[in-house]
Short mmCIF file of C-alpha atoms in Angstrom, two decimals:
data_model
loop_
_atom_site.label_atom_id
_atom_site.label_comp_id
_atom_site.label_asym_id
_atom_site.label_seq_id
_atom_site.Cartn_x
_atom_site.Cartn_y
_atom_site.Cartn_z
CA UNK A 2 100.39 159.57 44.36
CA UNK A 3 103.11 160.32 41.94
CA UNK A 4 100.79 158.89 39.35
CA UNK A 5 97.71 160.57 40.09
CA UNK A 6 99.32 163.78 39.53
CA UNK A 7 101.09 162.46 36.08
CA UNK A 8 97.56 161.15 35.33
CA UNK A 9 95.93 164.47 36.23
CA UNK A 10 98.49 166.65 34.32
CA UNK A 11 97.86 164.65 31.36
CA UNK A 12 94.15 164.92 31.50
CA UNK A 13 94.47 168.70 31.84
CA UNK A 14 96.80 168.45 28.41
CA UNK A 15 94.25 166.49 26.94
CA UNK A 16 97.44 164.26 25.84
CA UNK A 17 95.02 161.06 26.32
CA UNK A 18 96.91 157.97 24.21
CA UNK A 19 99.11 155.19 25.14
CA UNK A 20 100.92 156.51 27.11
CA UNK A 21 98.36 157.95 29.52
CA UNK A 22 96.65 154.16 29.26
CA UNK A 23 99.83 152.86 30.61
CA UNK A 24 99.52 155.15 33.42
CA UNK A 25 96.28 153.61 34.62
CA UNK A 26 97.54 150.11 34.37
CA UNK A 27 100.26 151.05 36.35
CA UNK A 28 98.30 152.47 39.01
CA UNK A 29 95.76 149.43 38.79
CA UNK A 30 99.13 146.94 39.09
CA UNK A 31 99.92 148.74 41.98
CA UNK A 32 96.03 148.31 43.71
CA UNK A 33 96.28 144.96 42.66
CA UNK A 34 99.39 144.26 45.48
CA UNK A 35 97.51 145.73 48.05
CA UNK A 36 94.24 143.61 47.05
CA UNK A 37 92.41 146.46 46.24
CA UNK A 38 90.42 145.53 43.19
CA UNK A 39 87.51 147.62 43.11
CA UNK A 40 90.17 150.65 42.58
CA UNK A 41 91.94 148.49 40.20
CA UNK A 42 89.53 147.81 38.01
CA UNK A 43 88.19 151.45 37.79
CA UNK A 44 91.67 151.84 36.44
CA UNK A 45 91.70 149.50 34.28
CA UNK A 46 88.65 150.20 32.50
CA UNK A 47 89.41 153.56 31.93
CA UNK A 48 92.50 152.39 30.44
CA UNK A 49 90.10 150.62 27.82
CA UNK A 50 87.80 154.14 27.21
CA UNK A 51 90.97 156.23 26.89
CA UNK A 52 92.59 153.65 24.31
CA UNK A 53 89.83 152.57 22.32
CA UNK A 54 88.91 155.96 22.37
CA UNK A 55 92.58 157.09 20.49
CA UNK A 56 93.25 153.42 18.49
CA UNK A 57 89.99 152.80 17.47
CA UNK A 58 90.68 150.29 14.85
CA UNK A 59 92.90 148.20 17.74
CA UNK A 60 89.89 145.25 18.61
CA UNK A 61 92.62 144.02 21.22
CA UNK A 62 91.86 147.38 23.64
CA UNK A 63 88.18 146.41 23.85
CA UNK A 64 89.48 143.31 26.08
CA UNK A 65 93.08 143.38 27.13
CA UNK A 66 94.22 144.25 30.12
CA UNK A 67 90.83 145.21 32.39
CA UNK A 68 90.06 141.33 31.76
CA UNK A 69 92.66 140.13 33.49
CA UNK A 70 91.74 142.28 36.44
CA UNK A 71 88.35 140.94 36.68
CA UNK A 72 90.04 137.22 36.69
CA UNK A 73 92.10 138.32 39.55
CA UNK A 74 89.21 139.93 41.34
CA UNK A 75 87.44 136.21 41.40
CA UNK A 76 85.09 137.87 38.59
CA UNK A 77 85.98 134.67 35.99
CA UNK A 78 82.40 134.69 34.27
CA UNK A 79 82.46 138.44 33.42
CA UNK A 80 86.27 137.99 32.02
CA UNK A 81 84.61 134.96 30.08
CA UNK A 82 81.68 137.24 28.48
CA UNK A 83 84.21 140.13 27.67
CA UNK A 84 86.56 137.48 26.23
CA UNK A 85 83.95 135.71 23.90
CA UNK A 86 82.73 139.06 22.52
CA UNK A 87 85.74 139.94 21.31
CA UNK A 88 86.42 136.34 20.02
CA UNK A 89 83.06 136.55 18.15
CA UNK A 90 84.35 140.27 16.74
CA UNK A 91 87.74 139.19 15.68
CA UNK A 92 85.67 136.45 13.67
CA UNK A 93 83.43 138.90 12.43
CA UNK A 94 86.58 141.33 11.04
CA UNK A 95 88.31 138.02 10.03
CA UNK A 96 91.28 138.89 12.27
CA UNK A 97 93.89 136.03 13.46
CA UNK A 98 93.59 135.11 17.36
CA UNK A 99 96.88 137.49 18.66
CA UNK A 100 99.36 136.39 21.09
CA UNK A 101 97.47 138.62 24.27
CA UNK A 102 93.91 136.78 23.45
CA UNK A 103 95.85 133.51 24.80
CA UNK A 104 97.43 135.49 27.41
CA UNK A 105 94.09 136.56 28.61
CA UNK A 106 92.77 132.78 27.94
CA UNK A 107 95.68 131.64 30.31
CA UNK A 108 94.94 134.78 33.13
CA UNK A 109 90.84 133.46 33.44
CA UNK A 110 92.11 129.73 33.53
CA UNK A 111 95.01 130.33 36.11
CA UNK A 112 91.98 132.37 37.99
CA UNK A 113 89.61 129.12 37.80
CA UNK A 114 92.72 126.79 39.48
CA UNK A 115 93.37 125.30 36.17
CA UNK A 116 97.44 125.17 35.81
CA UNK A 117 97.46 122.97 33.13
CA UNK A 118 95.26 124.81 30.69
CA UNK A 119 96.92 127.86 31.68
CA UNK A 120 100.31 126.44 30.52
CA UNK A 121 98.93 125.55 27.28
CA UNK A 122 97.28 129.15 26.86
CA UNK A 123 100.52 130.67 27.71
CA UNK A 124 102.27 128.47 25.43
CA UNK A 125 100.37 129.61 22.69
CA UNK A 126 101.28 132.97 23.44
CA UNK A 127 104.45 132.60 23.14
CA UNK A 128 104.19 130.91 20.33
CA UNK A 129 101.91 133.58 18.20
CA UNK A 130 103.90 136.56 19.85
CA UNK A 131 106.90 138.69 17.33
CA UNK A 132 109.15 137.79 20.04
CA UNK A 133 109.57 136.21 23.64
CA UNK A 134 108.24 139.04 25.48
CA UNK A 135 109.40 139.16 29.71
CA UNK A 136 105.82 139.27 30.67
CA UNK A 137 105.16 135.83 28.43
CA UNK A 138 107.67 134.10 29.57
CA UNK A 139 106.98 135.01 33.65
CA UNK A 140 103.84 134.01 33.57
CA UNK A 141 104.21 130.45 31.38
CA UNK A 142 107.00 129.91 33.89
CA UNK A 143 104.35 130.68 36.98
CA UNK A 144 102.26 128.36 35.30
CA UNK A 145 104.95 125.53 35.25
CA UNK A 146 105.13 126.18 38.68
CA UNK A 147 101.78 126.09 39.64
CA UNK A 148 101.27 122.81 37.40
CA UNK A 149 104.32 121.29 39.05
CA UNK A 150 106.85 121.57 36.01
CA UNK A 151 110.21 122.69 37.69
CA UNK A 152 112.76 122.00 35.15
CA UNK A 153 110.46 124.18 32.91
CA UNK A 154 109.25 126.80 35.44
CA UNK A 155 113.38 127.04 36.39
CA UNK A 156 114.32 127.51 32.61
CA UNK A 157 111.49 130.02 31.40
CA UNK A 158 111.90 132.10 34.78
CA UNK A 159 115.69 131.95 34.21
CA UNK A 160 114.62 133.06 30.72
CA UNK A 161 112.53 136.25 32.08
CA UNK A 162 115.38 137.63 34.49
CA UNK A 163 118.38 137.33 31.98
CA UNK A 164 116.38 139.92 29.75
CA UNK A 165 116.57 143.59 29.91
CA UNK A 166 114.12 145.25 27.56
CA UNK A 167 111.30 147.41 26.94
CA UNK A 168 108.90 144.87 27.85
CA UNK A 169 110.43 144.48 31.27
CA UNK A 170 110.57 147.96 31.84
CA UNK A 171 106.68 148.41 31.11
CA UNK A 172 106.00 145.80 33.85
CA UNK A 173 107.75 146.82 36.70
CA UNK A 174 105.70 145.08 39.97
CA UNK A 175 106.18 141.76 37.61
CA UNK A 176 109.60 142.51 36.66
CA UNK A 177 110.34 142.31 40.56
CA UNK A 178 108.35 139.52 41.43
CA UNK A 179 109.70 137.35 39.06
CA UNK A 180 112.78 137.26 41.26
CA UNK A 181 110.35 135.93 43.67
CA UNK A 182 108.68 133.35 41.68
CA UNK A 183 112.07 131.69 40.44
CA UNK A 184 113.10 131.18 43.96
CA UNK A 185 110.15 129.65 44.80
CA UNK A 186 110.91 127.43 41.77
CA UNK A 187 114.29 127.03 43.06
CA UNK A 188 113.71 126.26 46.61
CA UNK A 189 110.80 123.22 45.27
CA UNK A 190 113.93 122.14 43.04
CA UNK A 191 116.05 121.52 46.45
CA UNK A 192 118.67 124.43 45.24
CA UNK A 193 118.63 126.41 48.47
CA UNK A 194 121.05 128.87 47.63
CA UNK A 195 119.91 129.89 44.29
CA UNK A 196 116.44 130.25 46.10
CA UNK A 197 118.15 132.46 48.71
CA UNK A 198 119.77 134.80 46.17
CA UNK A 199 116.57 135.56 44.33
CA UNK A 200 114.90 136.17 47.73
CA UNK A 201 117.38 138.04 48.60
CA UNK A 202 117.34 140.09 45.02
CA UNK A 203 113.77 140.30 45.54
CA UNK A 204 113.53 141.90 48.92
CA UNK A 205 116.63 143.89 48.21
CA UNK A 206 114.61 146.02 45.53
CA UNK A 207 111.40 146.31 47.57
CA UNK A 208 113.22 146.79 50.80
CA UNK A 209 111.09 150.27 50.78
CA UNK A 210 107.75 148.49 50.01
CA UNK A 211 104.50 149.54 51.46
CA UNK A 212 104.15 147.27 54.52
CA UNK A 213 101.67 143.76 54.09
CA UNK A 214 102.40 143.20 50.85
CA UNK A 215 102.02 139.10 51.22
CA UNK A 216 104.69 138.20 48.72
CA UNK A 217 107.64 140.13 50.32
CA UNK A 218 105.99 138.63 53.93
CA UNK A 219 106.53 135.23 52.52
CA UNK A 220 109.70 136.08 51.00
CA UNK A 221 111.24 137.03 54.09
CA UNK A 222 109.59 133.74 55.44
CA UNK A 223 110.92 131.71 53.29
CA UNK A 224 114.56 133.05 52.89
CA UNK A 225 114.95 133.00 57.24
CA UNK A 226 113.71 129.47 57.09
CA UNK A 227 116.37 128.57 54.38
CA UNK A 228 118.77 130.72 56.29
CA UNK A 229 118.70 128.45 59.14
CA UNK A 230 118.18 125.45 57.96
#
């Protein structure tokens, strides 16, 4: 609600840039928890319009974030069209591959079940990016997860939450489920109470959340099964 009207306002102000784009993401981050991807994709594509609309010489906002929505929304061939479009555009304005194309290369192959590639997408990203970004390095260390990697998952997640920064800030629903993720990557490890203390960190922050949200269910889950055992 509170950004619909901060969305509204700045449509009215005709103030329709980055920051306005980051408002829609936001909101389509936020649909994405409760599973609603229809809305979230609405969102997120006119996140694209607005900023290709103001940065019109950025290729990366033709693709960028509303791919990764359809990935999550099971919509893998569409995020595979939009993806090699803009691959075939970056070759026509002889541009370098950046560090988000691999991001969105790791979203669509985490989306097919494919943890492996995904870690090598992800690792790429890192790899091309100015600088370990938080988002980066939470979802390579998901990926380590997924593909089985503890010690790595355990040191890039460990990684993510020591970090403070402007990238953090600008993903907030990730920046509080990568407490989450690292105590699932804890508990696997056998540490059972550094798994309950970023359960506990976890559910502390969204001890307010909207109701069903299947993370913080399993969460809570997990941490009373730890608790007792």
């Amino acid at each position: 609600g509170v950004l619909d009207d901060a969305i509204g306002a700045d449509q009215m102000e005709q103030t329709l840039r980055l920051r306005n784009g980051d408002k829609h993401r936001l909101a389509a981050t936020i649909l994405i928890e409760r599973g609603d991807f229809d809305r979230a994709l609405v969102h997120a594509l006119r996140r694209r319009e607005i900023l290709m609309a103001a940065y019109p010489d950025n290729l990366g906002y033709t693709v960028d974030f509303h791919v990764h929505v359809l990935a999550l929304a099971g919509r893998i061939e569409e995020a595979e069209e939009a993806l090699l479009a803009y691959d075939e555009l970056l070759v026509s304005e002889d541009q370098k591959r950046p560090y988000s194309y691999w991001l969105i290369k790791g979203n669509i192959a985490r989306a097919r079940g494919e943890s492996d590639s995904a870690v090598t997408y992800f690792e790429q990203a890192l790899a091309e990016a100015v600088e370990p970004f938080f988002h980066i390095r939470s979802m390579l260390g998901e990926a380590y997860l997924e593909a089985g990697r503890l010690e790595r998952a355990v040191n890039m997640l460990e990684q993510a939450v020591s970090r403070y920064d402007e990238s953090r800030a600008l993903v907030p629903i990730r920046a509080v489920k990568t407490h989450y993720v690292l105590g699932q990557a804890y508990e696997k490890s056998g540490w059972r109470d550094k798994a309950i203390e970023q359960y506990e960190t976890f559910l502390e922050i969204w001890k307010d959340a909207d109701p069903g949200i299947p993370s913080a269910e399993d969460a809570r889950l997990r941490l009373d099964r730890l608790n007792q055992g």
